mmCIF file of C-alpha atoms in Angstrom:
data_model
loop_
_atom_site.group_PDB
_atom_site.id
_atom_site.type_symbol
_atom_site.label_atom_id
_atom_site.label_comp_id
_atom_site.label_asym_id
_atom_site.label_seq_id
_atom_site.Cartn_x
_atom_site.Cartn_y
_atom_site.Cartn_z
ATOM 1 C CA LEU A 15 5.247 -9.003 -2.472
ATOM 2 C CA ALA A 16 4.569 -12.459 -3.946
ATOM 3 C CA GLU A 17 0.860 -11.621 -4.258
ATOM 4 C CA LEU A 18 1.700 -8.412 -6.131
ATOM 5 C CA PHE A 19 3.791 -10.269 -8.700
ATOM 6 C CA ASP A 20 1.106 -12.933 -9.025
ATOM 7 C CA ASN A 21 -1.422 -10.206 -9.890
ATOM 8 C CA GLY A 22 0.925 -8.487 -12.341
ATOM 9 C CA ILE A 23 1.369 -5.377 -10.162
ATOM 10 C CA ARG A 24 4.730 -3.630 -10.100
ATOM 11 C CA PRO A 25 5.936 -3.021 -6.506
ATOM 12 C CA GLU A 26 7.095 0.508 -7.377
ATOM 13 C CA ASN A 27 3.448 1.401 -8.047
ATOM 14 C CA VAL A 28 2.373 0.465 -4.537
ATOM 15 C CA SER A 29 2.162 2.568 -1.377
ATOM 16 C CA TRP A 30 3.363 0.695 1.702
ATOM 17 C CA LYS A 31 1.631 1.485 4.959
ATOM 18 C CA PHE A 32 2.712 0.644 8.510
ATOM 19 C CA SER A 33 0.965 1.076 11.845
ATOM 20 C CA TYR A 34 2.665 2.148 15.070
ATOM 21 C CA PRO A 35 1.676 2.443 18.739
ATOM 22 C CA GLU A 36 0.733 6.007 19.569
ATOM 23 C CA ALA A 37 2.794 5.718 22.734
ATOM 24 C CA TYR A 38 5.974 5.970 20.628
ATOM 25 C CA PRO A 39 7.962 9.134 21.436
ATOM 26 C CA PRO A 40 9.132 11.138 18.371
ATOM 27 C CA SER A 41 12.634 9.605 18.334
ATOM 28 C CA GLN A 42 11.292 6.049 18.455
ATOM 29 C CA LEU A 43 8.725 6.806 15.758
ATOM 30 C CA GLU A 44 11.456 8.252 13.546
ATOM 31 C CA ASP A 45 13.570 5.119 14.022
ATOM 32 C CA PHE A 46 10.573 2.905 13.287
ATOM 33 C CA ILE A 47 9.758 4.684 10.010
ATOM 34 C CA GLY A 48 13.433 4.482 8.998
ATOM 35 C CA ILE A 49 13.450 0.737 9.633
ATOM 36 C CA CYS A 50 10.215 0.275 7.651
ATOM 37 C CA SER A 51 11.680 2.191 4.707
ATOM 38 C CA SER A 52 14.964 0.251 4.745
ATOM 39 C CA ALA A 53 13.221 -3.116 5.089
ATOM 40 C CA THR A 54 10.835 -2.350 2.215
ATOM 41 C CA ARG A 55 13.695 -1.296 -0.055
ATOM 42 C CA MET A 56 15.621 -4.457 0.821
ATOM 43 C CA ALA A 57 12.598 -6.611 0.053
ATOM 44 C CA LEU A 58 12.195 -4.938 -3.347
ATOM 45 C CA SER A 59 15.888 -4.952 -4.296
ATOM 46 C CA PRO A 60 15.801 -8.231 -6.298
ATOM 47 C CA ASP A 61 13.414 -6.580 -8.750
ATOM 48 C CA ILE A 62 14.657 -2.995 -8.968
ATOM 49 C CA ASP A 63 17.722 -0.926 -8.174
ATOM 50 C CA SER A 64 17.418 -0.360 -4.427
ATOM 51 C CA SER A 65 20.033 2.395 -4.524
ATOM 52 C CA THR A 66 17.808 4.680 -6.600
ATOM 53 C CA PHE A 67 14.300 3.478 -5.795
ATOM 54 C CA VAL A 68 12.572 5.115 -2.833
ATOM 55 C CA PRO A 69 9.283 3.361 -1.975
ATOM 56 C CA THR A 70 6.261 5.378 -0.869
ATOM 57 C CA ILE A 71 6.061 4.778 2.889
ATOM 58 C CA GLN A 72 3.035 5.909 4.894
ATOM 59 C CA ARG A 73 2.310 5.510 8.591
ATOM 60 C CA GLN A 74 -0.801 5.526 10.727
ATOM 61 C CA SER A 75 -1.287 5.025 14.457
ATOM 62 C CA GLU A 76 -2.892 1.852 15.767
ATOM 63 C CA SER A 77 -5.502 3.945 17.602
ATOM 64 C CA LEU A 78 -6.657 5.604 14.387
ATOM 65 C CA SER A 79 -6.521 2.327 12.434
ATOM 66 C CA THR A 80 -8.699 0.523 14.985
ATOM 67 C CA ALA A 81 -11.185 3.404 15.119
ATOM 68 C CA LEU A 82 -11.417 3.497 11.301
ATOM 69 C CA TYR A 83 -12.123 -0.229 11.293
ATOM 70 C CA PHE A 84 -15.044 0.162 13.707
ATOM 71 C CA ILE A 85 -16.371 3.167 11.777
ATOM 72 C CA SER A 86 -16.210 1.393 8.417
ATOM 73 C CA GLU A 87 -17.185 -2.146 9.397
ATOM 74 C CA LYS A 88 -19.398 -1.560 12.442
ATOM 75 C CA ARG A 89 -20.834 1.941 11.875
ATOM 76 C CA ALA A 90 -19.409 3.248 15.147
ATOM 77 C CA TYR A 91 -18.963 6.812 13.954
ATOM 78 C CA MET A 92 -17.221 8.227 17.055
ATOM 79 C CA VAL A 93 -19.493 11.286 16.725
ATOM 80 C CA GLN A 94 -20.431 11.244 20.417
ATOM 81 C CA ASN A 95 -18.653 9.214 23.154
ATOM 82 C CA ALA A 96 -16.692 6.071 22.282
ATOM 83 C CA VAL A 97 -13.952 3.851 23.661
ATOM 84 C CA THR A 98 -11.946 1.365 21.611
ATOM 85 C CA ILE A 99 -10.176 -1.480 23.420
ATOM 86 C CA ASP A 100 -7.851 -3.692 21.383
ATOM 87 C CA ILE A 101 -7.134 -6.752 23.539
ATOM 88 C CA GLY A 102 -3.971 -8.200 22.052
ATOM 89 C CA GLY A 103 -1.584 -10.836 23.328
ATOM 90 C CA GLN A 104 0.508 -8.761 25.727
ATOM 91 C CA THR A 105 -1.347 -5.443 26.027
ATOM 92 C CA SER A 106 -4.825 -3.968 25.854
ATOM 93 C CA ASP A 107 -4.667 -0.679 23.937
ATOM 94 C CA ILE A 108 -7.334 1.777 25.046
ATOM 95 C CA SER A 109 -8.461 4.905 23.174
ATOM 96 C CA ILE A 110 -11.093 7.379 24.381
ATOM 97 C CA TRP A 111 -12.886 9.377 21.668
ATOM 98 C CA GLN A 112 -15.397 12.210 21.734
ATOM 99 C CA SER A 113 -16.822 14.121 18.771
ATOM 100 C CA ARG A 114 -14.264 12.435 16.450
ATOM 101 C CA ASN A 115 -11.355 13.644 18.602
ATOM 102 C CA LEU A 116 -8.876 11.290 20.241
ATOM 103 C CA ILE A 117 -8.998 12.487 23.851
ATOM 104 C CA TRP A 118 -6.701 9.937 25.546
ATOM 105 C CA ARG A 119 -4.954 6.637 24.865
ATOM 106 C CA ASN A 120 -2.745 4.208 26.741
ATOM 107 C CA SER A 121 -1.806 0.532 27.023
ATOM 108 C CA LEU A 122 -2.335 -1.878 29.909
ATOM 109 C CA GLU A 123 -0.241 -5.003 30.368
ATOM 110 C CA LEU A 124 -3.321 -7.138 30.822
ATOM 111 C CA ALA A 125 -4.399 -9.010 27.715
ATOM 112 C CA GLY A 126 -5.017 -12.354 26.041
ATOM 113 C CA ARG A 127 -1.855 -14.089 27.156
ATOM 114 C CA HIS A 128 -2.493 -13.244 30.824
ATOM 115 C CA ILE A 129 -6.212 -14.001 30.720
ATOM 116 C CA PHE A 130 -6.374 -16.906 28.315
ATOM 117 C CA ILE A 131 -3.059 -18.595 27.472
ATOM 118 C CA GLU A 132 -1.882 -18.944 31.063
ATOM 119 C CA TYR A 133 -5.248 -20.471 31.973
ATOM 120 C CA LEU A 134 -5.294 -22.957 29.081
ATOM 121 C CA LYS A 135 -1.768 -24.103 29.950
ATOM 122 C CA GLN A 136 -3.158 -25.513 33.158
ATOM 123 C CA ASN A 137 -6.620 -26.480 31.887
ATOM 124 C CA ILE A 138 -5.982 -28.198 28.552
ATOM 125 C CA GLU A 139 -9.235 -30.143 29.037
ATOM 126 C CA LEU A 140 -11.154 -27.106 27.801
ATOM 127 C CA LEU A 141 -9.247 -27.196 24.515
ATOM 128 C CA GLU A 142 -9.897 -30.930 24.223
ATOM 129 C CA SER A 143 -13.630 -30.328 24.585
ATOM 130 C CA LEU A 144 -13.585 -27.713 21.807
ATOM 131 C CA ALA A 145 -11.529 -30.006 19.545
ATOM 132 C CA THR A 146 -14.031 -32.873 19.559
ATOM 133 C CA SER A 147 -16.006 -31.389 16.647
ATOM 134 C CA ASN A 148 -13.118 -29.824 14.695
ATOM 135 C CA THR A 149 -10.610 -32.098 12.932
ATOM 136 C CA ARG A 150 -8.044 -29.366 12.310
ATOM 137 C CA LEU A 151 -8.128 -28.198 15.894
ATOM 138 C CA SER A 152 -7.828 -31.795 17.066
ATOM 139 C CA GLU A 153 -4.758 -32.342 14.864
ATOM 140 C CA GLY A 154 -3.177 -29.127 16.133
ATOM 141 C CA LEU A 155 -3.842 -30.134 19.718
ATOM 142 C CA GLN A 156 -2.183 -33.508 19.123
ATOM 143 C CA GLN A 157 0.928 -31.782 17.730
ATOM 144 C CA LEU A 158 0.909 -29.464 20.725
ATOM 145 C CA LYS A 159 0.840 -32.386 23.143
ATOM 146 C CA GLU A 160 3.828 -33.930 21.367
ATOM 147 C CA LEU A 161 5.836 -30.852 22.381
ATOM 148 C CA GLY A 162 5.386 -32.010 25.959
ATOM 149 C CA GLU A 163 3.530 -30.135 28.660
ATOM 150 C CA ASP A 164 6.603 -30.327 30.906
ATOM 151 C CA ASP A 165 8.413 -27.773 28.745
ATOM 152 C CA PHE A 166 6.107 -24.990 29.947
ATOM 153 C CA GLU A 167 7.647 -22.217 27.838
ATOM 154 C CA ARG A 168 7.643 -24.088 24.505
ATOM 155 C CA PHE A 169 4.214 -25.483 25.281
ATOM 156 C CA GLY A 170 2.948 -21.958 25.943
ATOM 157 C CA TYR A 171 4.243 -20.641 22.610
ATOM 158 C CA GLY A 172 2.738 -23.609 20.779
ATOM 159 C CA LEU A 173 -0.551 -23.071 22.574
ATOM 160 C CA GLU A 174 -0.585 -19.413 21.530
ATOM 161 C CA ILE A 175 -0.049 -20.384 17.869
ATOM 162 C CA LEU A 176 -2.951 -22.829 18.121
ATOM 163 C CA VAL A 177 -5.224 -20.264 19.795
ATOM 164 C CA ASN A 178 -4.420 -17.766 17.024
ATOM 165 C CA SER A 179 -5.514 -20.243 14.318
ATOM 166 C CA THR A 180 -8.728 -19.970 12.306
ATOM 167 C CA ALA A 181 -9.724 -23.466 13.462
ATOM 168 C CA PHE A 182 -9.695 -22.373 17.101
ATOM 169 C CA SER A 183 -11.603 -19.135 16.389
ATOM 170 C CA LYS A 184 -14.385 -20.998 14.596
ATOM 171 C CA SER A 185 -14.699 -23.673 17.285
ATOM 172 C CA PHE A 186 -14.581 -21.195 20.130
ATOM 173 C CA GLU A 187 -17.190 -18.854 18.671
ATOM 174 C CA ARG A 188 -19.485 -21.736 17.731
ATOM 175 C CA ASP A 189 -19.052 -24.187 20.621
ATOM 176 C CA PHE A 190 -17.925 -22.326 23.744
ATOM 177 C CA GLU A 191 -21.541 -22.101 24.907
ATOM 178 C CA LEU A 192 -21.638 -25.920 24.953
ATOM 179 C CA VAL A 193 -18.475 -26.318 27.050
ATOM 180 C CA GLY A 194 -18.742 -23.100 29.052
ATOM 181 C CA GLY A 195 -20.948 -24.813 31.626
ATOM 182 C CA LYS A 196 -18.273 -27.379 32.468
ATOM 183 C CA LYS A 197 -15.911 -26.709 35.336
ATOM 184 C CA GLU A 198 -12.973 -25.525 33.163
ATOM 185 C CA GLY A 199 -15.246 -23.383 30.991
ATOM 186 C CA GLU A 200 -16.995 -21.789 33.952
ATOM 187 C CA LEU A 201 -13.684 -20.878 35.601
ATOM 188 C CA LEU A 202 -12.392 -19.318 32.367
ATOM 189 C CA LYS A 203 -15.636 -17.375 32.062
ATOM 190 C CA GLN A 204 -15.269 -15.950 35.579
ATOM 191 C CA LEU A 205 -11.586 -15.114 35.086
ATOM 192 C CA SER A 206 -12.366 -13.322 31.816
ATOM 193 C CA LEU A 207 -15.207 -11.323 33.357
ATOM 194 C CA VAL A 208 -12.984 -10.182 36.236
ATOM 195 C CA ALA A 209 -10.243 -9.141 33.774
ATOM 196 C CA LEU A 210 -12.642 -7.127 31.595
ATOM 197 C CA SER A 211 -14.179 -5.541 34.694
ATOM 198 C CA GLY A 212 -10.695 -4.410 35.742
ATOM 199 C CA ILE A 213 -9.902 -2.939 32.319
ATOM 200 C CA LEU A 214 -13.227 -1.075 32.238
ATOM 201 C CA PHE A 215 -12.889 0.074 35.849
ATOM 202 C CA TYR A 216 -9.489 1.596 35.058
ATOM 203 C CA THR A 217 -10.845 3.196 31.870
ATOM 204 C CA GLY A 218 -13.865 4.489 33.793
ATOM 205 C CA MET A 219 -11.680 6.089 36.474
ATOM 206 C CA THR A 220 -9.669 7.745 33.707
ATOM 207 C CA MET A 221 -12.826 9.070 32.040
ATOM 208 C CA ARG A 222 -14.113 10.371 35.387
ATOM 209 C CA HIS A 223 -10.850 12.320 35.737
ATOM 210 C CA LEU A 224 -11.084 13.627 32.158
ATOM 211 C CA PHE A 225 -14.635 14.880 32.773
ATOM 212 C CA GLU A 226 -13.478 16.600 35.984
ATOM 213 C CA THR A 227 -10.585 18.355 34.202
ATOM 214 C CA GLY A 228 -12.727 19.351 31.203
ATOM 215 C CA ALA A 229 -10.792 17.233 28.701
ATOM 216 C CA LEU A 230 -14.095 15.410 28.116
ATOM 217 C CA GLU A 231 -17.230 17.508 27.660
ATOM 218 C CA LYS A 232 -20.650 16.592 29.033
ATOM 219 C CA LEU A 233 -22.703 16.101 25.868
ATOM 220 C CA PRO A 234 -26.500 15.917 25.503
ATOM 221 C CA ASN A 235 -26.043 12.288 24.373
ATOM 222 C CA THR A 236 -24.872 10.415 27.483
ATOM 223 C CA HIS A 237 -24.448 7.021 25.775
ATOM 224 C CA LEU A 238 -21.013 5.418 25.372
ATOM 225 C CA SER A 239 -20.066 2.879 22.672
ATOM 226 C CA VAL A 240 -17.428 0.369 23.816
ATOM 227 C CA CYS A 241 -15.684 -1.138 20.763
ATOM 228 C CA LEU A 242 -13.937 -4.418 21.638
ATOM 229 C CA GLY A 243 -11.378 -5.807 19.190
ATOM 230 C CA GLY A 244 -8.191 -7.848 19.085
ATOM 231 C CA ARG A 245 -7.767 -11.585 19.486
ATOM 232 C CA GLY A 246 -8.528 -11.397 23.208
ATOM 233 C CA SER A 247 -12.009 -9.997 22.561
ATOM 234 C CA LEU A 248 -13.159 -13.304 21.055
ATOM 235 C CA ILE A 249 -14.195 -14.735 24.418
ATOM 236 C CA TYR A 250 -16.302 -11.653 25.245
ATOM 237 C CA LYS A 251 -18.076 -11.844 21.910
ATOM 238 C CA SER A 252 -18.963 -15.457 22.760
ATOM 239 C CA LEU A 253 -20.026 -14.630 26.323
ATOM 240 C CA PHE A 254 -22.127 -11.590 25.382
ATOM 241 C CA LYS A 255 -23.498 -12.517 21.963
ATOM 242 C CA ASP A 256 -27.150 -11.937 21.109
ATOM 243 C CA GLY A 257 -29.422 -14.800 22.034
ATOM 244 C CA VAL A 258 -27.557 -15.841 25.177
ATOM 245 C CA GLU A 259 -30.255 -16.106 27.825
ATOM 246 C CA ASP A 260 -28.228 -15.009 30.843
ATOM 247 C CA VAL A 261 -27.212 -11.396 30.179
ATOM 248 C CA ARG A 262 -26.636 -10.455 33.820
ATOM 249 C CA GLU A 263 -22.852 -10.451 33.441
ATOM 250 C CA LYS A 264 -22.901 -8.084 30.476
ATOM 251 C CA GLU A 265 -25.425 -5.738 32.074
ATOM 252 C CA GLY A 266 -23.535 -5.820 35.379
ATOM 253 C CA ILE A 267 -20.180 -4.987 33.791
ATOM 254 C CA LEU A 268 -21.663 -2.107 31.767
ATOM 255 C CA LYS A 269 -23.424 -0.794 34.870
ATOM 256 C CA LEU A 270 -20.139 -0.920 36.813
ATOM 257 C CA PHE A 271 -18.431 0.959 33.968
ATOM 258 C CA CYS A 272 -21.043 3.737 33.880
ATOM 259 C CA GLU A 273 -21.055 4.120 37.673
ATOM 260 C CA THR A 274 -17.252 4.350 37.686
ATOM 261 C CA ILE A 275 -17.323 7.131 35.093
ATOM 262 C CA GLY A 276 -19.986 8.968 37.059
ATOM 263 C CA ASP A 277 -21.711 12.110 35.794
ATOM 264 C CA GLY A 278 -21.436 12.393 32.006
ATOM 265 C CA ILE A 279 -22.260 8.821 30.908
ATOM 266 C CA GLU A 280 -25.528 7.083 31.774
ATOM 267 C CA THR A 281 -25.641 4.069 29.432
ATOM 268 C CA ALA A 282 -23.109 1.989 27.489
ATOM 269 C CA SER A 283 -23.157 -0.843 24.960
ATOM 270 C CA PHE A 284 -20.601 -3.172 23.371
ATOM 271 C CA ILE A 285 -19.717 -3.224 19.674
ATOM 272 C CA PHE A 286 -17.725 -6.353 18.759
ATOM 273 C CA SER A 287 -15.195 -6.851 16.003
ATOM 274 C CA SER A 288 -15.833 -9.388 13.243
ATOM 275 C CA HIS A 289 -12.139 -9.642 12.329
ATOM 276 C CA HIS A 290 -10.343 -10.452 15.569
ATOM 277 C CA LYS A 291 -6.634 -9.523 15.467
ATOM 278 C CA HIS A 292 -6.911 -7.940 11.994
ATOM 279 C CA GLU A 293 -8.635 -4.656 12.878
ATOM 280 C CA VAL A 294 -5.487 -2.534 12.605
ATOM 281 C CA ALA A 295 -4.471 -4.080 9.256
ATOM 282 C CA LEU A 296 -7.950 -3.469 7.829
ATOM 283 C CA GLY A 297 -8.005 0.045 9.275
ATOM 284 C CA LEU A 298 -4.818 0.872 7.362
ATOM 285 C CA LEU A 299 -6.742 0.351 4.108
ATOM 286 C CA ILE A 300 -9.598 2.741 4.956
ATOM 287 C CA ASP A 301 -9.478 6.317 3.694
ATOM 288 C CA ALA A 302 -9.767 8.729 6.636
ATOM 289 C CA SER A 303 -12.015 11.317 4.989
ATOM 290 C CA GLY A 304 -15.576 12.605 5.233
ATOM 291 C CA ASP A 305 -17.369 11.066 8.220
ATOM 292 C CA ARG A 306 -14.170 9.098 8.907
ATOM 293 C CA ASN A 307 -12.082 12.220 9.337
ATOM 294 C CA LEU A 308 -10.848 11.824 12.926
ATOM 295 C CA ASP A 309 -8.668 14.269 14.842
ATOM 296 C CA LEU A 310 -5.656 12.853 16.692
ATOM 297 C CA LYS A 311 -3.948 16.148 17.479
ATOM 298 C CA ASN A 312 -6.534 18.252 19.264
ATOM 299 C CA ASN A 313 -4.749 18.736 22.621
ATOM 300 C CA ARG A 314 -4.896 15.072 23.607
ATOM 301 C CA SER A 315 -4.652 14.496 27.367
ATOM 302 C CA THR A 316 -1.633 12.506 28.596
ATOM 303 C CA ASP A 317 -2.763 12.342 32.246
ATOM 304 C CA VAL A 318 -2.260 9.033 34.033
ATOM 305 C CA LEU A 319 -3.778 7.830 37.292
ATOM 306 C CA ILE A 320 -1.568 5.160 38.841
ATOM 307 C CA GLY A 321 1.985 6.059 37.899
ATOM 308 C CA GLU A 322 2.208 4.435 34.470
ATOM 309 C CA ASP A 323 4.339 7.358 33.324
ATOM 310 C CA PHE A 324 6.979 9.318 35.185
ATOM 311 C CA LYS A 325 9.726 11.876 34.581
ATOM 312 C CA ILE A 326 13.209 12.078 36.051
ATOM 313 C CA GLY A 327 14.995 15.414 36.439
#
């Protein structure tokens, strides 16, 4: 709102757009949109009469927003087979696409906080190594230590704030190769690879089921694009980036994924985000038209494999 005023733009001339998890049932989605509308009107009330002004409120699912980001920024057109995995703090949101249709989506409670934050709490030496060549990160780490490592909960929240900073992202992407060979770095690398293998194994089992039920078609093109985004994907971009000599881990994980899916997919490749944690926000700004016109309503499968969803009565 402050930026709008600074640029001389009247808030009543702006459309406000919010993203929501596609797992929301209709009643929860209705409540969410109502809250967004009320909050926007309250924020605008100092400037205009909130009793008569009704802001333009739009909504878009996180699955569609993430897919639009990868289409626009990474040329992943979702024309054939594609999977988007947004590895956030608490959950990894998975969407399976084919021929521009959203076939299936769900969330797993395995993400950055479980993989990364919990590890760094007990291996702060890795953060110290990364901070040696970054003044801002070093200052943030010093403030974090002043919180006291004995207060595990406060220390964990402070650590998460530091990990979400630009200073950390730059140091990690640039220098993790240098510290990854040390004991703490090597252990984090192995933990991260096991976590990603688990996420892909689960997704692969789901895709195998969808092929067996006919929800996924066997196309002439048997390649699968795996779009990794969210803050938690930063470590995988560093581990698998071009130029890294040892690519066995990446090739092994992709091979495991394809074998888990079985008949229907023969090869797979990663497409990495360039805007970790901001994919959904950027996707909200992209017009879903033309080659970005994706279908979210074409009889999407809601099947689950290990009891994530259940009904009573």
